[in-house]
Structures are given as structure tokens and as C-alpha cells.
GROMACS .gro file of N, CA and C in nm:
model
  432
    1MET      N    1   3.703   3.355  -5.948
    1MET     CA    2   3.571   3.335  -6.007
    1MET      C    3   3.583   3.230  -6.118
    2THR      N    4   3.492   3.133  -6.117
    2THR     CA    5   3.494   3.029  -6.219
    2THR      C    6   3.421   3.078  -6.345
    3ALA      N    7   3.442   3.007  -6.455
    3ALA     CA    8   3.373   3.041  -6.580
    3ALA      C    9   3.222   3.026  -6.561
    4ASP      N   10   3.180   2.921  -6.487
    4ASP     CA   11   3.037   2.902  -6.463
    4ASP      C   12   2.979   3.023  -6.390
    5GLU      N   13   3.050   3.075  -6.293
    5GLU     CA   14   3.003   3.193  -6.220
    5GLU      C   15   2.995   3.315  -6.312
    6THR      N   16   3.091   3.329  -6.400
    6THR     CA   17   3.090   3.442  -6.494
    6THR      C   18   2.966   3.436  -6.582
    7PHE      N   19   2.935   3.319  -6.636
    7PHE     CA   20   2.817   3.306  -6.724
    7PHE      C   21   2.687   3.323  -6.646
    8MET      N   22   2.682   3.272  -6.523
    8MET     CA   23   2.560   3.290  -6.443
    8MET      C   24   2.544   3.437  -6.406
    9ARG      N   25   2.652   3.506  -6.377
    9ARG     CA   26   2.640   3.650  -6.346
    9ARG      C   27   2.587   3.726  -6.467
   10ARG      N   28   2.624   3.684  -6.585
   10ARG     CA   29   2.571   3.747  -6.706
   10ARG      C   30   2.420   3.721  -6.716
   11ALA      N   31   2.377   3.598  -6.687
   11ALA     CA   32   2.234   3.565  -6.690
   11ALA      C   33   2.159   3.648  -6.586
   12ILE      N   34   2.219   3.665  -6.469
   12ILE     CA   35   2.157   3.747  -6.363
   12ILE      C   36   2.144   3.892  -6.408
   13ALA      N   37   2.248   3.944  -6.473
   13ALA     CA   38   2.244   4.082  -6.522
   13ALA      C   39   2.135   4.099  -6.628
   14LEU      N   40   2.119   3.999  -6.713
   14LEU     CA   41   2.012   4.005  -6.813
   14LEU      C   42   1.875   4.008  -6.746
   15ALA      N   43   1.854   3.916  -6.651
   15ALA     CA   44   1.725   3.909  -6.581
   15ALA      C   45   1.694   4.040  -6.511
   16ALA      N   46   1.794   4.103  -6.453
   16ALA     CA   47   1.775   4.228  -6.379
   16ALA      C   48   1.718   4.339  -6.469
   17GLN      N   49   1.746   4.332  -6.598
   17GLN     CA   50   1.700   4.436  -6.692
   17GLN      C   51   1.548   4.446  -6.700
   18ASN      N   52   1.479   4.333  -6.682
   18ASN     CA   53   1.333   4.333  -6.704
   18ASN      C   54   1.251   4.305  -6.578
   19VAL      N   55   1.313   4.309  -6.462
   19VAL     CA   56   1.237   4.289  -6.338
   19VAL      C   57   1.128   4.397  -6.331
   20GLY      N   58   1.005   4.354  -6.304
   20GLY     CA   59   0.892   4.446  -6.296
   20GLY      C   60   0.828   4.476  -6.430
   21ARG      N   61   0.879   4.416  -6.538
   21ARG     CA   62   0.827   4.445  -6.672
   21ARG      C   63   0.769   4.321  -6.740
   22THR      N   64   0.760   4.210  -6.666
   22THR     CA   65   0.721   4.084  -6.728
   22THR      C   66   0.585   4.032  -6.681
   23GLY      N   67   0.500   4.120  -6.636
   23GLY     CA   68   0.367   4.080  -6.592
   23GLY      C   69   0.374   3.985  -6.475
   24GLU      N   70   0.294   3.879  -6.480
   24GLU     CA   71   0.293   3.780  -6.372
   24GLU      C   72   0.411   3.685  -6.379
   25ASN      N   73   0.480   3.683  -6.492
   25ASN     CA   74   0.596   3.595  -6.507
   25ASN      C   75   0.720   3.661  -6.446
   26PRO      N   76   0.814   3.580  -6.401
   26PRO     CA   77   0.939   3.636  -6.350
   26PRO      C   78   1.030   3.675  -6.467
   27SER      N   79   1.120   3.767  -6.443
   27SER     CA   80   1.222   3.800  -6.542
   27SER      C   81   1.336   3.701  -6.526
   28VAL      N   82   1.361   3.626  -6.631
   28VAL     CA   83   1.463   3.521  -6.629
   28VAL      C   84   1.571   3.555  -6.731
   29GLY      N   85   1.695   3.528  -6.696
   29GLY     CA   86   1.806   3.542  -6.789
   29GLY      C   87   1.857   3.406  -6.829
   30CYS      N   88   1.897   3.393  -6.955
   30CYS     CA   89   1.950   3.266  -7.006
   30CYS      C   90   2.070   3.294  -7.094
   31VAL      N   91   2.178   3.224  -7.069
   31VAL     CA   92   2.299   3.233  -7.152
   31VAL      C   93   2.334   3.091  -7.196
   32LEU      N   94   2.348   3.071  -7.327
   32LEU     CA   95   2.390   2.942  -7.382
   32LEU      C   96   2.539   2.950  -7.413
   33VAL      N   97   2.613   2.852  -7.364
   33VAL     CA   98   2.758   2.852  -7.375
   33VAL      C   99   2.805   2.722  -7.439
   34LYS      N  100   2.892   2.736  -7.539
   34LYS     CA  101   2.948   2.619  -7.606
   34LYS      C  102   3.098   2.640  -7.621
   35ASP      N  103   3.173   2.541  -7.581
   35ASP     CA  104   3.319   2.548  -7.588
   35ASP      C  105   3.374   2.673  -7.519
   36GLY      N  106   3.311   2.709  -7.406
   36GLY     CA  107   3.358   2.821  -7.327
   36GLY      C  108   3.323   2.958  -7.379
   37VAL      N  109   3.236   2.964  -7.480
   37VAL     CA  110   3.197   3.092  -7.541
   37VAL      C  111   3.045   3.105  -7.539
   38ALA      N  112   2.996   3.222  -7.499
   38ALA     CA  113   2.852   3.248  -7.503
   38ALA      C  114   2.808   3.256  -7.649
   39ILE      N  115   2.713   3.171  -7.688
   39ILE     CA  116   2.666   3.170  -7.827
   39ILE      C  117   2.531   3.237  -7.842
   40ALA      N  118   2.458   3.253  -7.733
   40ALA     CA  119   2.328   3.322  -7.738
   40ALA      C  120   2.287   3.358  -7.596
   41GLU      N  121   2.211   3.465  -7.583
   41GLU     CA  122   2.160   3.505  -7.452
   41GLU      C  123   2.028   3.578  -7.471
   42ALA      N  124   1.947   3.574  -7.366
   42ALA     CA  125   1.817   3.640  -7.374
   42ALA      C  126   1.761   3.662  -7.235
   43VAL      N  127   1.660   3.748  -7.228
   43VAL     CA  128   1.587   3.777  -7.106
   43VAL      C  129   1.438   3.767  -7.138
   44THR      N  130   1.359   3.726  -7.040
   44THR     CA  131   1.214   3.721  -7.059
   44THR      C  132   1.167   3.856  -7.114
   45ALA      N  133   1.086   3.853  -7.217
   45ALA     CA  134   1.041   3.975  -7.282
   45ALA      C  135   0.941   4.051  -7.196
   46PRO      N  136   0.932   4.182  -7.216
   46PRO     CA  137   0.829   4.259  -7.146
   46PRO      C  138   0.691   4.195  -7.169
   47GLY      N  139   0.613   4.189  -7.063
   47GLY     CA  140   0.483   4.122  -7.070
   47GLY      C  141   0.491   3.974  -7.034
   48GLY      N  142   0.613   3.918  -7.029
   48GLY     CA  143   0.630   3.781  -6.986
   48GLY      C  144   0.649   3.676  -7.093
   49ARG      N  145   0.635   3.713  -7.220
   49ARG     CA  146   0.656   3.619  -7.329
   49ARG      C  147   0.724   3.689  -7.445
   50PRO      N  148   0.811   3.622  -7.517
   50PRO     CA  149   0.856   3.485  -7.495
   50PRO      C  150   0.954   3.474  -7.378
   51HIS      N  151   0.966   3.351  -7.328
   51HIS     CA  152   1.056   3.323  -7.218
   51HIS      C  153   1.202   3.334  -7.265
   52ALA      N  154   1.291   3.354  -7.171
   52ALA     CA  155   1.433   3.372  -7.202
   52ALA      C  156   1.492   3.252  -7.274
   53GLU      N  157   1.464   3.131  -7.224
   53GLU     CA  158   1.522   3.011  -7.285
   53GLU      C  159   1.476   2.997  -7.430
   54GLU      N  160   1.348   3.023  -7.452
   54GLU     CA  161   1.290   3.014  -7.586
   54GLU      C  162   1.363   3.107  -7.683
   55GLN      N  163   1.387   3.230  -7.641
   55GLN     CA  164   1.455   3.327  -7.726
   55GLN      C  165   1.602   3.291  -7.749
   56ALA      N  166   1.671   3.247  -7.644
   56ALA     CA  167   1.812   3.212  -7.657
   56ALA      C  168   1.828   3.092  -7.751
   57LEU      N  169   1.740   2.993  -7.737
   57LEU     CA  170   1.748   2.876  -7.825
   57LEU      C  171   1.722   2.915  -7.971
   58ALA      N  172   1.626   3.003  -7.993
   58ALA     CA  173   1.598   3.049  -8.130
   58ALA      C  174   1.718   3.122  -8.188
   59ALA      N  175   1.784   3.203  -8.106
   59ALA     CA  176   1.901   3.278  -8.153
   59ALA      C  177   2.018   3.184  -8.184
   60ALA      N  178   2.034   3.078  -8.105
   60ALA     CA  179   2.146   2.985  -8.124
   60ALA      C  180   2.121   2.887  -8.238
   61GLY      N  181   1.995   2.853  -8.261
   61GLY     CA  182   1.964   2.756  -8.366
   61GLY      C  183   2.032   2.623  -8.339
   62ALA      N  184   2.084   2.559  -8.444
   62ALA     CA  185   2.147   2.428  -8.433
   62ALA      C  186   2.270   2.430  -8.344
   63ALA      N  187   2.331   2.546  -8.325
   63ALA     CA  188   2.451   2.556  -8.240
   63ALA      C  189   2.420   2.525  -8.094
   64ALA      N  190   2.292   2.525  -8.056
   64ALA     CA  191   2.256   2.495  -7.917
   64ALA      C  192   2.287   2.350  -7.879
   65ARG      N  193   2.295   2.262  -7.979
   65ARG     CA  194   2.325   2.121  -7.949
   65ARG      C  195   2.461   2.112  -7.881
   66GLY      N  196   2.462   2.052  -7.762
   66GLY     CA  197   2.587   2.036  -7.687
   66GLY      C  198   2.622   2.154  -7.599
   67ALA      N  199   2.543   2.260  -7.604
   67ALA     CA  200   2.571   2.380  -7.522
   67ALA      C  201   2.526   2.358  -7.378
   68VAL      N  202   2.578   2.442  -7.291
   68VAL     CA  203   2.535   2.446  -7.151
   68VAL      C  204   2.446   2.568  -7.136
   69ALA      N  205   2.330   2.552  -7.073
   69ALA     CA  206   2.238   2.663  -7.051
   69ALA      C  207   2.251   2.711  -6.907
   70PHE      N  208   2.281   2.839  -6.891
   70PHE     CA  209   2.284   2.904  -6.760
   70PHE      C  210   2.155   2.983  -6.748
   71VAL      N  211   2.070   2.947  -6.651
   71VAL     CA  212   1.937   3.005  -6.638
   71VAL      C  213   1.917   3.050  -6.494
   72THR      N  214   1.862   3.169  -6.475
   72THR     CA  215   1.848   3.223  -6.339
   72THR      C  216   1.737   3.157  -6.258
   73LEU      N  217   1.639   3.094  -6.325
   73LEU     CA  218   1.528   3.031  -6.256
   73LEU      C  219   1.498   2.898  -6.326
   74GLU      N  220   1.459   2.799  -6.249
   74GLU     CA  221   1.428   2.667  -6.304
   74GLU      C  222   1.338   2.679  -6.427
   75PRO      N  223   1.373   2.613  -6.537
   75PRO     CA  224   1.289   2.619  -6.657
   75PRO      C  225   1.150   2.561  -6.631
   76CYS      N  226   1.051   2.621  -6.694
   76CYS     CA  227   0.914   2.574  -6.677
   76CYS      C  228   0.899   2.434  -6.735
   77ALA      N  229   0.807   2.357  -6.678
   77ALA     CA  230   0.777   2.222  -6.724
   77ALA      C  231   0.645   2.218  -6.799
   78ALA      N  232   0.568   2.325  -6.790
   78ALA     CA  233   0.439   2.336  -6.859
   78ALA      C  234   0.414   2.483  -6.885
   79ARG      N  235   0.332   2.510  -6.986
   79ARG     CA  236   0.299   2.648  -7.020
   79ARG      C  237   0.148   2.663  -7.020
   80SER      N  238   0.099   2.772  -6.965
   80SER     CA  239  -0.045   2.796  -6.964
   80SER      C  240  -0.097   2.811  -7.107
   81SER      N  241  -0.009   2.848  -7.200
   81SER     CA  242  -0.048   2.867  -7.341
   81SER      C  243  -0.058   2.735  -7.417
   82GLY      N  244  -0.007   2.626  -7.357
   82GLY     CA  245  -0.007   2.498  -7.428
   82GLY      C  246   0.115   2.480  -7.517
   83GLN      N  247   0.198   2.583  -7.530
   83GLN     CA  248   0.322   2.575  -7.608
   83GLN      C  249   0.420   2.480  -7.537
   84PRO      N  250   0.522   2.429  -7.608
   84PRO     CA  251   0.621   2.345  -7.540
   84PRO      C  252   0.689   2.424  -7.427
   85SER      N  253   0.712   2.356  -7.317
   85SER     CA  254   0.776   2.419  -7.202
   85SER      C  255   0.923   2.448  -7.232
   86CYS      N  256   0.983   2.532  -7.149
   86CYS     CA  257   1.125   2.562  -7.167
   86CYS      C  258   1.210   2.438  -7.142
   87ALA      N  259   1.170   2.355  -7.045
   87ALA     CA  260   1.244   2.230  -7.021
   87ALA      C  261   1.240   2.142  -7.146
   88GLU      N  262   1.124   2.131  -7.208
   88GLU     CA  263   1.112   2.052  -7.331
   88GLU      C  264   1.196   2.111  -7.443
   89ARG      N  265   1.192   2.242  -7.457
   89ARG     CA  266   1.268   2.309  -7.563
   89ARG      C  267   1.418   2.288  -7.545
   90LEU      N  268   1.465   2.299  -7.421
   90LEU     CA  269   1.608   2.278  -7.394
   90LEU      C  270   1.648   2.135  -7.427
   91ALA      N  271   1.567   2.040  -7.386
   91ALA     CA  272   1.597   1.899  -7.414
   91ALA      C  273   1.595   1.872  -7.565
   92ARG      N  274   1.493   1.920  -7.634
   92ARG     CA  275   1.483   1.899  -7.779
   92ARG      C  276   1.600   1.962  -7.854
   93ALA      N  277   1.649   2.075  -7.803
   93ALA     CA  278   1.761   2.144  -7.868
   93ALA      C  279   1.893   2.068  -7.849
   94GLY      N  280   1.895   1.975  -7.753
   94GLY     CA  281   2.014   1.895  -7.733
   94GLY      C  282   2.119   1.958  -7.644
   95VAL      N  283   2.077   2.048  -7.553
   95VAL     CA  284   2.177   2.105  -7.462
   95VAL      C  285   2.235   1.992  -7.377
   96SER      N  286   2.359   2.007  -7.335
   96SER     CA  287   2.426   1.900  -7.262
   96SER      C  288   2.401   1.908  -7.111
   97ARG      N  289   2.367   2.028  -7.064
   97ARG     CA  290   2.351   2.048  -6.919
   97ARG      C  291   2.279   2.180  -6.898
   98VAL      N  292   2.204   2.189  -6.788
   98VAL     CA  293   2.136   2.313  -6.750
   98VAL      C  294   2.181   2.348  -6.609
   99ILE      N  295   2.230   2.469  -6.591
   99ILE     CA  296   2.272   2.518  -6.461
   99ILE      C  297   2.178   2.631  -6.421
  100VAL      N  298   2.116   2.615  -6.305
  100VAL     CA  299   2.012   2.707  -6.259
  100VAL      C  300   2.056   2.774  -6.130
  101ALA      N  301   2.024   2.902  -6.116
  101ALA     CA  302   2.053   2.971  -5.990
  101ALA      C  303   1.947   2.936  -5.886
  102CYS      N  304   1.820   2.960  -5.917
  102CYS     CA  305   1.711   2.944  -5.820
  102CYS      C  306   1.606   2.845  -5.870
  103GLU      N  307   1.550   2.771  -5.777
  103GLU     CA  308   1.438   2.685  -5.811
  103GLU      C  309   1.312   2.771  -5.815
  104ASP      N  310   1.210   2.723  -5.886
  104ASP     CA  311   1.087   2.798  -5.906
  104ASP      C  312   0.971   2.725  -5.838
  105ALA      N  313   0.900   2.792  -5.748
  105ALA     CA  314   0.788   2.731  -5.676
  105ALA      C  315   0.658   2.731  -5.756
  106SER      N  316   0.660   2.786  -5.876
  106SER     CA  317   0.539   2.792  -5.958
  106SER      C  318   0.487   2.652  -5.991
  107LYS      N  319   0.355   2.642  -6.005
  107LYS     CA  320   0.296   2.513  -6.044
  107LYS      C  321   0.341   2.471  -6.184
  108PHE      N  322   0.399   2.564  -6.260
  108PHE     CA  323   0.448   2.532  -6.393
  108PHE      C  324   0.593   2.484  -6.392
  109ALA      N  325   0.656   2.483  -6.274
  109ALA     CA  326   0.794   2.438  -6.261
  109ALA      C  327   0.806   2.350  -6.136
  110SER      N  328   0.839   2.407  -6.023
  110SER     CA  329   0.845   2.340  -5.893
  110SER      C  330   0.901   2.198  -5.895
  111GLY      N  331   1.023   2.186  -5.946
  111GLY     CA  332   1.088   2.055  -5.954
  111GLY      C  333   1.051   1.977  -6.078
  112GLN      N  334   0.940   2.013  -6.141
  112GLN     CA  335   0.897   1.944  -6.262
  112GLN      C  336   0.986   1.977  -6.382
  113GLY      N  337   1.038   2.101  -6.384
  113GLY     CA  338   1.131   2.138  -6.491
  113GLY      C  339   1.255   2.050  -6.486
  114GLU      N  340   1.308   2.035  -6.366
  114GLU     CA  341   1.425   1.948  -6.348
  114GLU      C  342   1.391   1.805  -6.384
  115ALA      N  343   1.275   1.757  -6.343
  115ALA     CA  344   1.235   1.620  -6.372
  115ALA      C  345   1.225   1.596  -6.523
  116ARG      N  346   1.167   1.690  -6.596
  116ARG     CA  347   1.155   1.675  -6.742
  116ARG      C  348   1.292   1.670  -6.808
  117LEU      N  349   1.382   1.757  -6.761
  117LEU     CA  350   1.517   1.756  -6.817
  117LEU      C  351   1.586   1.622  -6.790
  118ARG      N  352   1.579   1.577  -6.667
  118ARG     CA  353   1.645   1.449  -6.631
  118ARG      C  354   1.586   1.332  -6.709
  119GLU      N  355   1.453   1.331  -6.726
  119GLU     CA  356   1.388   1.225  -6.804
  119GLU      C  357   1.440   1.223  -6.948
  120ALA      N  358   1.477   1.340  -6.998
  120ALA     CA  359   1.529   1.351  -7.133
  120ALA      C  360   1.680   1.331  -7.138
  121GLY      N  361   1.740   1.301  -7.022
  121GLY     CA  362   1.884   1.276  -7.017
  121GLY      C  363   1.970   1.400  -7.005
  122VAL      N  364   1.907   1.511  -6.968
  122VAL     CA  365   1.981   1.637  -6.953
  122VAL      C  366   1.997   1.667  -6.804
  123PRO      N  367   2.121   1.663  -6.753
  123PRO     CA  368   2.140   1.693  -6.611
  123PRO      C  369   2.115   1.841  -6.581
  124MET      N  370   2.056   1.866  -6.464
  124MET     CA  371   2.035   2.003  -6.419
  124MET      C  372   2.099   2.019  -6.281
  125GLU      N  373   2.172   2.126  -6.264
  125GLU     CA  374   2.233   2.159  -6.136
  125GLU      C  375   2.169   2.288  -6.087
  126ALA      N  376   2.129   2.294  -5.961
  126ALA     CA  377   2.064   2.412  -5.907
  126ALA      C  378   2.147   2.473  -5.795
  127GLY      N  379   2.137   2.605  -5.782
  127GLY     CA  380   2.197   2.674  -5.668
  127GLY      C  381   2.317   2.759  -5.698
  128LEU      N  382   2.366   2.760  -5.823
  128LEU     CA  383   2.482   2.842  -5.855
  128LEU      C  384   2.447   2.990  -5.843
  129LEU      N  385   2.510   3.058  -5.751
  129LEU     CA  386   2.489   3.201  -5.724
  129LEU      C  387   2.343   3.233  -5.688
  130ALA      N  388   2.278   3.138  -5.623
  130ALA     CA  389   2.139   3.159  -5.582
  130ALA      C  390   2.125   3.282  -5.494
  131ASP      N  391   2.223   3.307  -5.409
  131ASP     CA  392   2.216   3.424  -5.321
  131ASP      C  393   2.218   3.555  -5.400
  132GLU      N  394   2.281   3.556  -5.514
  132GLU     CA  395   2.285   3.677  -5.598
  132GLU      C  396   2.160   3.690  -5.684
  133ALA      N  397   2.102   3.578  -5.725
  133ALA     CA  398   1.983   3.581  -5.810
  133ALA      C  399   1.854   3.597  -5.731
  134ALA      N  400   1.850   3.547  -5.609
  134ALA     CA  401   1.726   3.547  -5.529
  134ALA      C  402   1.660   3.684  -5.517
  135PRO      N  403   1.735   3.793  -5.499
  135PRO     CA  404   1.668   3.924  -5.488
  135PRO      C  405   1.585   3.961  -5.612
  136LEU      N  406   1.618   3.905  -5.728
  136LEU     CA  407   1.539   3.932  -5.849
  136LEU      C  408   1.396   3.881  -5.834
  137TYR      N  409   1.378   3.779  -5.748
  137TYR     CA  410   1.250   3.713  -5.737
  137TYR      C  411   1.179   3.742  -5.605
  138ALA      N  412   1.225   3.842  -5.534
  138ALA     CA  413   1.167   3.877  -5.404
  138ALA      C  414   1.019   3.915  -5.415
  139SER      N  415   0.980   3.978  -5.526
  139SER     CA  416   0.840   4.019  -5.542
  139SER      C  417   0.761   3.924  -5.632
  140TYR      N  418   0.826   3.821  -5.684
  140TYR     CA  419   0.761   3.723  -5.771
  140TYR      C  420   0.670   3.634  -5.688
  141ARG      N  421   0.544   3.628  -5.725
  141ARG     CA  422   0.445   3.546  -5.655
  141ARG      C  423   0.398   3.438  -5.752
  142PRO      N  424   0.463   3.321  -5.749
  142PRO     CA  425   0.428   3.218  -5.846
  142PRO      C  426   0.290   3.159  -5.822
  143ALA      N  427   0.230   3.110  -5.930
  143ALA     CA  428   0.103   3.038  -5.922
  143ALA      C  429   0.133   2.901  -5.864
  144ILE      N  430   0.077   2.874  -5.747
  144ILE     CA  431   0.103   2.743  -5.682
  144ILE      C  432  -0.027   2.672  -5.652
   0.00000   0.00000   0.00000
């Protein structure tokens, strides 16, 4: 098992904690890793807000700069609330890379999260342990 798989499995375990408790939003897990050590982690809060990435970035603070974000679902590119999207927050925080298990078909993500990250110079890789994370989203019906 690689270190990336270990951190993604932790993100998957976090997301599993709140499946069915996040309203219309999916339960997402996020682990921020710097120099091979997890520096912050979070799961989408009950009711669907705040998002996992938002909470993990707040917990990490300035230490998020240069970190790798392991996220179970593609970060959102827009928010219905008008708040900055998770993709924007990750880019602004200065993460060096985003690794995602599953892509998100929601109109608030659907490849747009990846596009926003790439436009900001942050590479995103998708598909790490997607087969393990996908069951978390079996009942998720994204707004499309």
C-alpha cells in the first residue's frame, strides 16, 4: 500500500462517518498532508455545511501552503450560497496538488472543480481508490 492510498483511505473513512447525514450534499472526506504527515482532516458537516475541504483548510491555516489534499469527491467549483468554492479555497490556500477518488456529476463540480484548480496552477489527479469510495455516493443524486 502506498502512502497516497493510506491517506485516501483515511479520507474515505472520514466520509463514511456522515453518509446520510449531510442533506442533499454528499459526505466528503478531506485529509491535508505535508511532508508525509497529515496536518488536518475533516468531513462534510451534518446538514451539508461546511464542506470538508473548507474545514480542513481552516484547521491547517497557513500550514496548508504546499500540502497535498486527499479528497473523496471532486471539489466544488461553485456554491449555491455564493461563498468561495472548495476548488477556489484549495487554490488560494496554496496546496501543491489535489488527489481525488471520485469525480462529481453535480452542476457545482462536474469537471469544473478540476478546471478551476488547473487554471490556478494546482494539478488534480482523479481515480485513486475510486472503487472503494464510490459506494459512499451510491445514493447521492447530484443537481445536474
